[in-house]
CSV table of C-alpha atoms in Angstrom, one decimal:
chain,number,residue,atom,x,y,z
A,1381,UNK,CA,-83.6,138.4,-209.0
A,1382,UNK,CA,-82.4,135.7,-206.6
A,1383,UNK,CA,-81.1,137.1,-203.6
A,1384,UNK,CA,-77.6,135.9,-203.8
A,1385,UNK,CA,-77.3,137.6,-207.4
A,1386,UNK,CA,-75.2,140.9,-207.4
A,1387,UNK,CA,-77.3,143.7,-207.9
A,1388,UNK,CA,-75.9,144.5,-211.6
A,1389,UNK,CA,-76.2,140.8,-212.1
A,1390,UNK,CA,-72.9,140.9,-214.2
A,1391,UNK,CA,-74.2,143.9,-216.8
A,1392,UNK,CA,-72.8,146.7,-218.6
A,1393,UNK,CA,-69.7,145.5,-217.6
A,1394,UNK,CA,-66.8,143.3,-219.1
A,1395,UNK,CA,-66.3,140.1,-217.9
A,1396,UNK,CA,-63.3,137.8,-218.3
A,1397,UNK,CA,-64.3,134.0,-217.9
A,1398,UNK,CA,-60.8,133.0,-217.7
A,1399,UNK,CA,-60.0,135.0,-214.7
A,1400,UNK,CA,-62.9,134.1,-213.2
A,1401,UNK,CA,-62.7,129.8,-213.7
A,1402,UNK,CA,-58.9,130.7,-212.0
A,1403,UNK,CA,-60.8,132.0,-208.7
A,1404,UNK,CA,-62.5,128.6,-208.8
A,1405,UNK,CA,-60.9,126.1,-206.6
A,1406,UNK,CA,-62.2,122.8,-207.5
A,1407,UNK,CA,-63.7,121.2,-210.9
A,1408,UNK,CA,-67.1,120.8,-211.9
A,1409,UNK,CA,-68.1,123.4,-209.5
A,1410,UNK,CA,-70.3,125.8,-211.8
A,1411,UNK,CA,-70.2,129.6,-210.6
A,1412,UNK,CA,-72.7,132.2,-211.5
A,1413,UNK,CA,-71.0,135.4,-213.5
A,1414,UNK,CA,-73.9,137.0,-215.5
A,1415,UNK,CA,-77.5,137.2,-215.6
A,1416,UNK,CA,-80.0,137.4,-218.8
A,1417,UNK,CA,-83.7,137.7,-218.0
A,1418,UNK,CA,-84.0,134.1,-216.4
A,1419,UNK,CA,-81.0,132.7,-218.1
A,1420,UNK,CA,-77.6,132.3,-216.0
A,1421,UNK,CA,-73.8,132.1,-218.0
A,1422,UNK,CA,-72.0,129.7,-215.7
A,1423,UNK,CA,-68.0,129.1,-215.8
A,1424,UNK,CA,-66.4,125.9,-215.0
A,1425,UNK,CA,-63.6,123.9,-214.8
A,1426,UNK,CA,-63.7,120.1,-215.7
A,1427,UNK,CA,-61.3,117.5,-215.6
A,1428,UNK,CA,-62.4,113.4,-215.8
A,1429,UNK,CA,-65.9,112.5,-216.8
A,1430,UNK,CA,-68.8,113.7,-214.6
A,1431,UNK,CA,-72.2,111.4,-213.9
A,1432,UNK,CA,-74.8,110.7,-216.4
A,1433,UNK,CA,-77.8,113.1,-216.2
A,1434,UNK,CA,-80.9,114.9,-218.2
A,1435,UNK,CA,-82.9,118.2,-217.9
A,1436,UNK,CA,-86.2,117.6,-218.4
A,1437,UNK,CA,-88.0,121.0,-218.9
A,1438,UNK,CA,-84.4,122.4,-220.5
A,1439,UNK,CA,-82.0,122.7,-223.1
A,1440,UNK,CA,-78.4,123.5,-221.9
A,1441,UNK,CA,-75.5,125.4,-223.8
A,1442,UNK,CA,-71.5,124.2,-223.2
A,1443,UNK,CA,-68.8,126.7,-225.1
A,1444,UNK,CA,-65.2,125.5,-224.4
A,1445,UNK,CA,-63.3,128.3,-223.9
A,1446,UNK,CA,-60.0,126.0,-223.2
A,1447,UNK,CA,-58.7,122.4,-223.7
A,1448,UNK,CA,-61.3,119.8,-225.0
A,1449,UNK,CA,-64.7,118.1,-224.0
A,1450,UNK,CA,-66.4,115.2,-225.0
A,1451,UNK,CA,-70.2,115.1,-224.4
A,1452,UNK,CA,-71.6,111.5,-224.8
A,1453,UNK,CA,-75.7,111.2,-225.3
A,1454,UNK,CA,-78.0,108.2,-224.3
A,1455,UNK,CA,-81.6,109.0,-226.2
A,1456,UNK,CA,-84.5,106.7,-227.1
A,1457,UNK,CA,-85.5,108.8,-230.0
A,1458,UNK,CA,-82.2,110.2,-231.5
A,1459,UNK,CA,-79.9,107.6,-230.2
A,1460,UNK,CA,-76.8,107.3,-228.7
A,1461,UNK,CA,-73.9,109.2,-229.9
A,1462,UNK,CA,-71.0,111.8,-228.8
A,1463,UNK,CA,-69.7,115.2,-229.6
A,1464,UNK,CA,-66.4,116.3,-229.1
A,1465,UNK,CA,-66.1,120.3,-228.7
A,1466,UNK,CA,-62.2,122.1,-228.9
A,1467,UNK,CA,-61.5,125.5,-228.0
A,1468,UNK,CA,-63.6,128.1,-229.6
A,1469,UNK,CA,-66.7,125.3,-230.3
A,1470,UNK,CA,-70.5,125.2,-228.8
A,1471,UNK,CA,-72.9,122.9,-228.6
A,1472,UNK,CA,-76.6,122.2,-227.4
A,1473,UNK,CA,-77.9,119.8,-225.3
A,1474,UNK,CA,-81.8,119.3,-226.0
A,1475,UNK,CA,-84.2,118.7,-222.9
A,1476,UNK,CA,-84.5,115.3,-221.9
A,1477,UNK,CA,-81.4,114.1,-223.5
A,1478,UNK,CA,-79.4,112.1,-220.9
A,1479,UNK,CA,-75.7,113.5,-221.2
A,1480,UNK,CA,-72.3,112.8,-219.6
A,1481,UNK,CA,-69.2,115.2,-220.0
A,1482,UNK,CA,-65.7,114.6,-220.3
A,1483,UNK,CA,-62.5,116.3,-220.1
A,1484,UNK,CA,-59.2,113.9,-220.6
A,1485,UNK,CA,-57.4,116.9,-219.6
A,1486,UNK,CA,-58.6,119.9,-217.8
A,1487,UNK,CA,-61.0,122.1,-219.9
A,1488,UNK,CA,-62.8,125.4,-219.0
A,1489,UNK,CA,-66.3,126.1,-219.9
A,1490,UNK,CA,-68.9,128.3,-220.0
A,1491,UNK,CA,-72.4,127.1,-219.8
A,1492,UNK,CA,-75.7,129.0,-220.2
A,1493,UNK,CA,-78.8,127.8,-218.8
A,1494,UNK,CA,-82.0,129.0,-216.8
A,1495,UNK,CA,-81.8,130.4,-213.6
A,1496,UNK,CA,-82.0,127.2,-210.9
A,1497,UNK,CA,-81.1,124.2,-212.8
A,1498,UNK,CA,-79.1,122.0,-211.2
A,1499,UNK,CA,-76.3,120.5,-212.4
A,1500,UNK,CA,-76.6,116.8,-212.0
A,1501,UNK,CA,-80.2,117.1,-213.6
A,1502,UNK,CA,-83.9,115.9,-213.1
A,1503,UNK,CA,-81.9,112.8,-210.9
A,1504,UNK,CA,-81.0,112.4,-206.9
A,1505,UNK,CA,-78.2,114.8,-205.9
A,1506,UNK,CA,-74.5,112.9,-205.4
A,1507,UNK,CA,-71.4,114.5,-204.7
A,1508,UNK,CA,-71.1,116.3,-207.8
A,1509,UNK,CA,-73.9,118.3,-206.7
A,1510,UNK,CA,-73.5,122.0,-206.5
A,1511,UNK,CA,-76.0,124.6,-204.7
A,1512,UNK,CA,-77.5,126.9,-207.4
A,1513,UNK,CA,-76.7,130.8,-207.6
A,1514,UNK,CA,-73.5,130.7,-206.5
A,1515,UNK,CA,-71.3,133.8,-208.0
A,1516,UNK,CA,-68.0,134.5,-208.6
């Protein structure tokens, strides 16, 4: 367990994304609020459209839990492309796909992904990069 992580690492517990995205100040700042083996569920807050970026060695999960998201996709093999997720819809980005989100309005997420991936991807860190393991 990292050693940031709460010690029941969000389990046998309820958990309320909603109130915990409202105890989030800024946007696209990903906090921790559960733990399964090596996998992390994230929540988030998004408004505008963040950099392009991949995961190499991962695939990453985005549930909209409010508002709208657009997730645009630059790939060799599939092509280029973009989903649009409401309320209430998933989707999955394969590893290696290069990705940008989008939120015309604000939106609030919940993302699921292994334990120390970082946010901007495989690419140099910017501004919109957060430090890992940070709970809420």
């Amino acid at each position: 367990m990292h050693p940031n992580a709460p010690t029941d690492r969000g389990q046998c517990k309820a958990i309320d994304p909603i109130r915990k995205i409202a105890l989030i100040d800024g946007h696209w700042q990903p906090r921790v609020v559960a733990e399964m083996n090596d996998y992390q569920f994230k929540v988030v807050k998004v408004i505008g459209e963040f950099q392009w970026h991949r995961h190499a060695d991962t695939d990453e999960t985005f549930i909209v839990l409010e508002g709208e998201l657009r997730i645009d996709f630059r790939d060799a093999t599939t092509g280029d492309g973009a989903i649009a997720l409401r309320a209430g819809e998933m989707a999955v980005v394969p590893k290696g796909v290069e990705h940008k989100p989008f939120a015309e309005s604000e939106a609030k997420l919940l993302l699921i992904e292994p334990r120390g991936v970082v946010n901007t991807g495989d690419g140099e860190a910017g501004d919109r990069t957060v430090a890992n393991d940070q709970w809420i």
